[in-house]
Short mmCIF file of C-alpha atoms and ligand atoms in Angstrom, two decimals:
data_model
loop_
_atom_site.label_atom_id
_atom_site.label_comp_id
_atom_site.label_asym_id
_atom_site.label_seq_id
_atom_site.Cartn_x
_atom_site.Cartn_y
_atom_site.Cartn_z
CA MET D 234 87.75 99.32 110.56
CA ARG D 235 91.74 99.81 111.09
CA CYS D 236 93.75 97.16 108.90
CA LEU D 237 96.73 96.03 109.87
CA ILE D 238 99.39 96.11 106.10
CA THR D 239 102.62 94.36 106.50
CA GLY D 240 105.03 95.60 103.69
CA GLY D 241 102.50 98.42 103.37
CA ALA D 242 105.50 101.18 102.70
CA GLY D 243 105.52 99.77 100.15
CA PHE D 244 105.04 99.48 96.20
CA ILE D 245 101.65 97.64 96.28
CA GLY D 246 100.72 97.86 100.34
CA SER D 247 101.43 102.03 99.84
CA HIS D 248 98.47 102.12 97.47
CA LEU D 249 96.09 99.75 99.41
CA ALA D 250 97.04 102.13 102.18
CA GLU D 251 95.74 104.74 100.02
CA HIS D 252 92.97 102.77 99.51
CA LEU D 253 91.64 102.53 102.85
CA LEU D 254 92.29 105.86 103.91
CA GLY D 255 90.12 106.72 100.94
CA LEU D 256 87.74 104.47 102.59
CA GLY D 257 87.54 105.88 105.57
CA HIS D 258 89.16 103.52 107.31
CA GLU D 259 92.14 103.80 110.03
CA VAL D 260 95.50 102.50 109.05
CA VAL D 261 98.52 100.91 110.75
CA VAL D 262 101.57 99.76 108.75
CA LEU D 263 104.38 97.17 109.89
CA ASP D 264 107.71 97.78 107.69
CA ASP D 265 111.23 97.31 107.90
CA LEU D 266 111.93 100.19 105.35
CA SER D 267 114.52 97.42 103.15
CA THR D 268 112.28 97.66 100.49
CA GLY D 269 109.69 100.19 101.45
CA ARG D 270 110.52 103.61 101.79
CA GLU D 271 108.98 106.12 103.69
CA GLU D 272 108.25 108.99 101.04
CA ASN D 273 105.63 105.70 99.50
CA LEU D 274 103.28 106.79 101.90
CA ALA D 275 104.10 110.46 102.73
CA GLY D 276 101.64 112.56 100.30
CA LEU D 277 98.68 110.17 101.22
CA PRO D 278 95.08 111.99 101.83
CA GLY D 279 94.01 111.61 105.01
CA ARG D 280 97.48 109.99 106.51
CA GLU D 281 96.38 111.54 110.01
CA ARG D 282 95.06 108.60 110.22
CA LEU D 283 97.51 106.13 109.45
CA ARG D 284 100.10 105.40 111.65
CA LEU D 285 103.62 103.67 109.74
CA VAL D 286 106.02 101.15 112.75
CA ARG D 287 109.21 100.27 111.66
CA GLY D 288 109.84 96.57 112.41
CA SER D 289 109.89 93.33 111.06
CA VAL D 290 107.37 90.27 110.48
CA LEU D 291 109.51 88.03 112.13
CA ASP D 292 109.54 90.29 115.38
CA ALA D 293 106.29 88.74 117.07
CA ASP D 294 106.31 91.23 119.71
CA ALA D 295 106.40 93.95 116.85
CA VAL D 296 103.37 92.62 115.35
CA GLU D 297 101.41 92.00 118.00
CA GLY D 298 102.07 95.53 118.75
CA CYS D 299 100.56 96.50 116.01
CA MET D 300 96.79 94.69 116.40
CA ALA D 301 95.63 96.57 118.50
CA GLY D 302 91.65 97.67 117.89
CA VAL D 303 92.83 95.50 114.70
CA ASP D 304 89.36 94.38 112.42
CA ALA D 305 91.38 93.60 109.05
CA ILE D 306 95.50 92.16 108.09
CA TYR D 307 96.66 92.43 104.79
CA HIS D 308 100.44 90.46 104.97
CA LEU D 309 102.12 92.13 101.76
CA ALA D 310 105.08 91.75 103.38
CA ALA D 311 107.69 89.80 101.73
CA ALA D 312 111.17 90.00 100.31
CA VAL D 313 110.59 90.79 97.20
CA GLY D 314 112.36 91.18 93.12
CA VAL D 315 114.59 88.70 91.14
CA PHE D 316 117.29 90.12 92.61
CA THR D 317 117.63 90.53 96.27
CA ILE D 318 116.04 86.69 95.51
CA MET D 319 119.49 85.10 94.04
CA GLY D 320 121.23 87.86 95.87
CA ARG D 321 119.91 87.13 99.46
CA THR D 322 118.06 84.15 99.68
CA LEU D 323 118.76 82.90 102.64
CA GLU D 324 117.50 86.14 104.25
CA SER D 325 114.53 85.53 102.17
CA LEU D 326 113.21 82.96 102.07
CA ARG D 327 113.83 82.88 106.03
CA THR D 328 111.92 86.53 105.92
CA ASN D 329 109.09 85.34 103.77
CA LEU D 330 108.55 81.68 105.78
CA GLY D 331 108.61 82.87 109.00
CA GLY D 332 107.30 86.37 108.19
CA THR D 333 103.78 84.52 107.17
CA GLU D 334 103.35 82.13 110.62
CA THR D 335 103.73 85.35 112.37
CA VAL D 336 101.21 87.34 111.25
CA LEU D 337 98.90 84.14 110.84
CA GLU D 338 99.33 83.79 114.60
CA ALA D 339 98.13 87.20 115.73
CA ALA D 340 95.20 86.44 113.00
CA ARG D 341 94.82 83.65 115.08
CA ARG D 342 94.86 84.96 119.36
CA HIS D 343 93.18 88.21 117.85
CA GLY D 344 90.28 86.45 116.04
CA VAL D 345 90.70 88.80 113.16
CA PRO D 346 90.64 87.74 109.20
CA ILE D 347 93.61 88.20 107.05
CA LEU D 348 94.62 88.52 102.89
CA VAL D 349 97.92 86.38 102.71
CA ALA D 350 98.83 87.90 100.18
CA SER D 351 101.04 85.58 97.18
CA THR D 352 102.52 84.64 94.44
CA SER D 353 101.66 83.53 90.15
CA GLU D 354 105.41 82.10 90.51
CA VAL D 355 104.26 78.99 92.67
CA TYR D 356 102.60 77.97 88.67
CA GLY D 357 106.86 77.48 88.28
CA LYS D 358 107.24 76.54 84.09
CA ASN D 359 103.71 75.51 84.22
CA THR D 360 102.72 77.53 80.01
CA ALA D 361 99.53 77.20 79.96
CA ILE D 362 97.36 80.20 78.37
CA GLY D 363 95.18 80.51 81.37
CA LEU D 364 96.87 79.02 84.46
CA THR D 365 94.18 78.29 86.66
CA GLU D 366 94.28 78.36 90.41
CA ASP D 367 93.90 73.99 90.75
CA ALA D 368 96.82 74.35 88.03
CA ASP D 369 100.13 71.83 89.21
CA ARG D 370 102.83 73.69 89.69
CA ILE D 371 106.01 72.94 87.30
CA VAL D 372 108.66 74.08 90.32
CA GLY D 373 112.74 73.52 88.94
CA SER D 374 115.01 72.12 91.93
CA PRO D 375 115.22 73.36 95.20
CA LEU D 376 118.75 73.77 94.90
CA LEU D 377 118.52 76.49 92.10
CA ASN D 378 117.90 79.58 94.50
CA ARG D 379 115.24 81.09 92.18
CA TRP D 380 112.28 78.50 93.20
CA SER D 381 113.48 79.10 96.71
CA TYR D 382 111.22 81.85 95.79
CA ALA D 383 107.57 79.92 94.32
CA GLU D 384 108.58 77.50 97.46
CA ALA D 385 108.18 79.19 100.72
CA LYS D 386 105.19 81.37 98.85
CA ALA D 387 104.02 77.99 98.04
CA LEU D 388 104.38 76.85 102.06
CA ASP D 389 102.87 80.55 102.91
CA GLU D 390 99.62 79.53 101.15
CA THR D 391 99.38 75.99 102.54
CA LEU D 392 100.04 77.32 106.47
CA ALA D 393 96.84 80.33 105.37
CA TYR D 394 94.97 77.72 104.38
CA LEU D 395 95.75 75.19 107.68
CA TYR D 396 95.06 78.18 109.78
CA GLY D 397 91.54 78.01 108.01
CA VAL D 398 91.43 74.15 108.70
CA GLU D 399 92.41 74.21 111.95
CA TYR D 400 92.18 77.17 114.06
CA GLY D 401 88.75 78.44 112.00
CA VAL D 402 90.86 81.27 110.96
CA ARG D 403 89.07 83.77 108.41
CA THR D 404 91.67 83.43 105.13
CA VAL D 405 92.16 85.15 101.36
CA ILE D 406 95.00 83.83 99.41
CA VAL D 407 95.78 86.46 96.57
CA ARG D 408 98.15 84.80 93.49
CA LEU D 409 99.14 88.40 91.98
CA PHE D 410 100.47 88.33 88.85
CA ASN D 411 103.44 91.15 87.04
CA THR D 412 101.11 94.44 89.82
CA VAL D 413 103.39 97.13 87.59
CA GLY D 414 102.48 100.88 88.00
CA PRO D 415 103.32 104.41 90.10
CA ARG D 416 105.85 103.59 93.22
CA GLN D 417 107.49 99.91 91.98
CA SER D 418 111.29 99.95 91.60
CA GLY D 419 113.04 99.01 89.69
CA ARG D 420 116.26 98.11 91.70
CA TYR D 421 115.25 94.89 92.62
CA GLY D 422 114.36 94.01 89.12
CA MET D 423 111.47 94.68 88.46
CA VAL D 424 111.39 94.49 84.48
CA VAL D 425 108.66 97.79 83.64
CA PRO D 426 110.42 100.04 86.05
CA ARG D 427 113.79 99.29 85.19
CA PHE D 428 112.71 99.62 80.78
CA VAL D 429 111.08 102.82 81.93
CA GLN D 430 113.80 104.55 83.68
CA GLN D 431 116.73 102.66 80.62
CA SER D 432 114.28 104.45 77.91
CA LEU D 433 114.85 108.41 80.11
CA ALA D 434 118.16 107.92 80.93
CA GLY D 435 118.99 107.30 76.56
CA GLU D 436 120.73 103.92 78.03
CA PRO D 437 120.72 100.29 77.24
CA ILE D 438 117.27 98.40 77.31
CA THR D 439 118.50 95.39 79.42
CA VAL D 440 116.23 92.08 77.40
CA PHE D 441 117.96 88.88 79.66
CA GLY D 442 117.90 85.59 77.57
CA ASP D 443 116.11 85.61 74.04
CA GLY D 444 112.91 88.47 74.83
CA GLN D 445 110.57 85.64 73.79
CA GLN D 446 108.97 84.88 78.03
CA VAL D 447 105.72 86.33 78.14
CA ARG D 448 104.26 88.36 81.00
CA CYS D 449 100.90 89.54 82.10
CA PHE D 450 100.95 92.62 83.30
CA CYS D 451 98.40 94.13 85.29
CA HIS D 452 98.00 97.79 87.20
CA VAL D 453 98.34 98.15 91.70
CA LEU D 454 94.94 100.05 90.70
CA ASP D 455 93.07 97.25 88.92
CA VAL D 456 94.14 95.19 91.95
CA VAL D 457 93.90 97.27 95.46
CA PRO D 458 89.94 97.39 94.81
CA ALA D 459 90.48 93.27 94.70
CA LEU D 460 92.14 92.26 97.96
CA VAL D 461 89.84 94.39 99.86
CA ALA D 462 86.94 92.90 98.32
CA LEU D 463 87.69 89.64 98.82
CA LEU D 464 88.50 89.81 102.75
CA ALA D 465 85.42 91.39 103.69
CA ASP D 466 83.45 89.13 101.66
CA GLU D 467 82.60 85.79 104.04
CA GLY D 468 81.99 84.15 100.94
CA ALA D 469 85.72 84.36 99.39
CA HIS D 470 87.53 82.56 102.38
CA GLY D 471 89.52 79.57 102.39
CA THR D 472 90.43 79.51 99.68
CA VAL D 473 93.27 81.41 97.08
CA TYR D 474 91.96 84.36 93.96
CA ASN D 475 94.51 85.21 90.83
CA LEU D 476 93.97 88.14 90.34
CA GLY D 477 95.89 89.24 86.42
CA ASN D 478 95.43 91.02 83.37
CA PRO D 479 95.08 88.38 80.44
CA GLU D 480 96.83 90.66 77.96
CA GLN D 481 99.70 89.32 77.73
CA THR D 482 103.32 90.37 76.27
CA SER D 483 106.47 89.26 76.06
CA ILE D 484 109.57 90.87 77.07
CA GLY D 485 110.98 92.13 73.95
CA GLU D 486 107.88 93.29 72.45
CA LEU D 487 107.28 95.39 76.44
CA ALA D 488 111.30 97.11 75.57
CA GLU D 489 109.72 98.42 72.06
CA ARG D 490 106.56 99.68 73.55
CA VAL D 491 108.53 100.78 75.66
CA ARG D 492 110.83 102.48 73.96
CA ALA D 493 108.33 103.91 71.23
CA ALA D 494 106.10 105.33 74.65
CA THR D 495 108.99 107.31 75.48
CA GLY D 496 110.56 108.77 72.02
CA SER D 497 114.05 107.09 73.53
CA ARG D 498 117.22 105.71 71.00
CA SER D 499 118.31 103.75 73.39
CA PRO D 500 119.82 100.55 71.96
CA ILE D 501 118.16 97.32 72.73
CA VAL D 502 120.25 94.80 74.27
CA LYS D 503 120.23 91.09 75.18
CA VAL D 504 121.95 89.68 78.42
CA PRO D 505 122.13 86.10 78.75
CA TYR D 506 120.52 84.94 81.55
CA GLU D 507 123.57 83.77 83.84
CA GLU D 508 124.59 87.79 83.19
CA ALA D 509 121.63 89.63 84.58
CA TYR D 510 121.07 87.05 87.82
CA GLY D 511 124.53 84.41 88.34
CA PRO D 512 124.27 81.06 88.41
CA GLY D 513 120.95 79.15 88.83
CA PHE D 514 118.44 81.38 87.64
CA GLU D 515 115.59 79.39 85.39
CA ASP D 516 113.51 81.76 83.60
CA MET D 517 109.50 80.95 83.16
CA GLU D 518 108.58 81.10 79.48
CA ARG D 519 105.69 82.54 79.57
CA ARG D 520 102.70 83.46 82.69
CA VAL D 521 98.55 83.88 81.88
CA PRO D 522 96.14 84.50 84.47
CA ASP D 523 93.27 82.81 83.99
CA CYS D 524 90.53 85.13 87.13
CA THR D 525 87.73 84.16 86.12
CA ARG D 526 87.17 81.85 90.17
CA ALA D 527 87.59 86.17 91.27
CA PHE D 528 85.56 87.46 88.46
CA GLU D 529 82.28 85.34 89.27
CA ARG D 530 83.26 86.01 93.06
CA ILE D 531 83.85 89.41 92.83
CA GLY D 532 83.15 90.99 89.20
CA PHE D 533 87.29 91.52 89.29
CA ARG D 534 88.10 92.44 86.06
CA PRO D 535 90.84 95.18 85.29
CA THR D 536 90.34 97.33 82.95
CA ARG D 537 93.70 98.97 82.84
CA SER D 538 95.25 98.30 79.09
CA LEU D 539 99.34 98.27 79.69
CA ASP D 540 99.91 101.05 77.42
CA THR D 541 97.32 103.02 80.22
CA ILE D 542 100.09 101.55 82.34
CA LEU D 543 102.97 102.52 80.96
CA ARG D 544 102.12 106.21 80.31
CA SER D 545 102.28 106.35 84.07
CA VAL D 546 105.04 104.55 85.13
CA ILE D 547 106.58 107.05 82.71
CA GLN D 548 104.48 109.75 83.48
CA GLU D 549 106.23 108.92 86.88
CA TYR D 550 109.52 108.64 86.23
CA ARG D 551 109.79 112.34 83.64
N1 UDP Q 638 113.76 91.93 82.42
C1 UDP Q 638 113.97 91.77 81.76
N2 UDP Q 638 115.14 92.70 81.62
C2 UDP Q 638 115.71 93.72 83.09
C3 UDP Q 638 114.37 93.01 84.03
C4 UDP Q 638 113.28 92.35 83.91
O1 UDP Q 638 114.31 91.77 80.83
O2 UDP Q 638 115.72 94.32 83.15
C5 UDP Q 638 112.80 90.04 82.30
C6 UDP Q 638 113.17 88.57 83.06
O3 UDP Q 638 114.50 88.25 82.96
C7 UDP Q 638 111.26 88.00 82.64
C8 UDP Q 638 110.23 89.40 82.70
O4 UDP Q 638 111.23 90.86 83.00
O5 UDP Q 638 111.44 87.18 82.72
C9 UDP Q 638 110.38 89.75 83.99
O6 UDP Q 638 110.50 89.93 85.32
P1 UDP Q 638 109.92 90.86 86.70
O7 UDP Q 638 111.74 90.83 87.57
O8 UDP Q 638 109.82 92.12 86.40
O9 UDP Q 638 109.07 90.28 87.30
P2 UDP Q 638 109.24 88.15 87.12
O10 UDP Q 638 108.29 87.13 86.16
O11 UDP Q 638 110.73 87.46 86.68
O12 UDP Q 638 109.04 87.61 88.16
#
């Protein structure tokens, strides 16, 4: 098979590329290298079967130029990271809305199945312990910058769903819950690489807010095979799947665990949200997935604990 991965030079995309190459497929990566990095793809086994095209998903010609012989599309390209969303909100909104429509159009024209990566962020402030795919979305004012990401991704889901219903495009939507692991950068806000780098450097570990907020971290290597299995499964098409690890950790506890695992003496400091992200920020108190649907469909069950995740990220930064 030949697979197109938009955003394939990014953190999750490059692991997906590695997995698909490992299965013997050809891979075309379309990436504007805004947050993705060529180095993420450099040493991959089977790299000779991968073609990297530098271009934007907003550019319909660039997308079309990648489509020859493609059998499956994984649409991962997006503006990511809370720092990016808060700092370049309009540009992020445009990328996340326009990019998805452009890629869905290509899928429709070529009759190719497509997986659209969405996010647990769409649930917003719903704190249910075990969010199911049909849980209500509770989001704040559209004038608060943070919610623009959730709004864009929710509309992407609706678009993908309607391309399925009205045009017969074979689509799968996945909502990813705090996917982490090697190659993830801390530059755009993600907490695990930031805490690890801060600890290893002996710098203060910056806990935003009171540290009571809860997240569930899932190793990227647990997520990637599920993306492939879902898109390959005709019975999985036309709906949305949560993918995450239900193990809950507060951000305060995460800071402690990273410090202990690195043997660091970094102080743990609390930074008010406004100072961290600027005005217009609301955080989610808790975000916990219920992945029953993905388990029943493809047997999805993450096996890597937070300790394993932290070990792999610490090893990489060391
Ligand atoms: N966070 C933090 N310190 C940092 C970066 C992030 O305390 O240096 C917090 C952030 O405010 C959020 C949680 O860690 O409550 C997870 O942040 P991330 O951006 O990784 O993912 P999110 O769940 O917000 O999409």
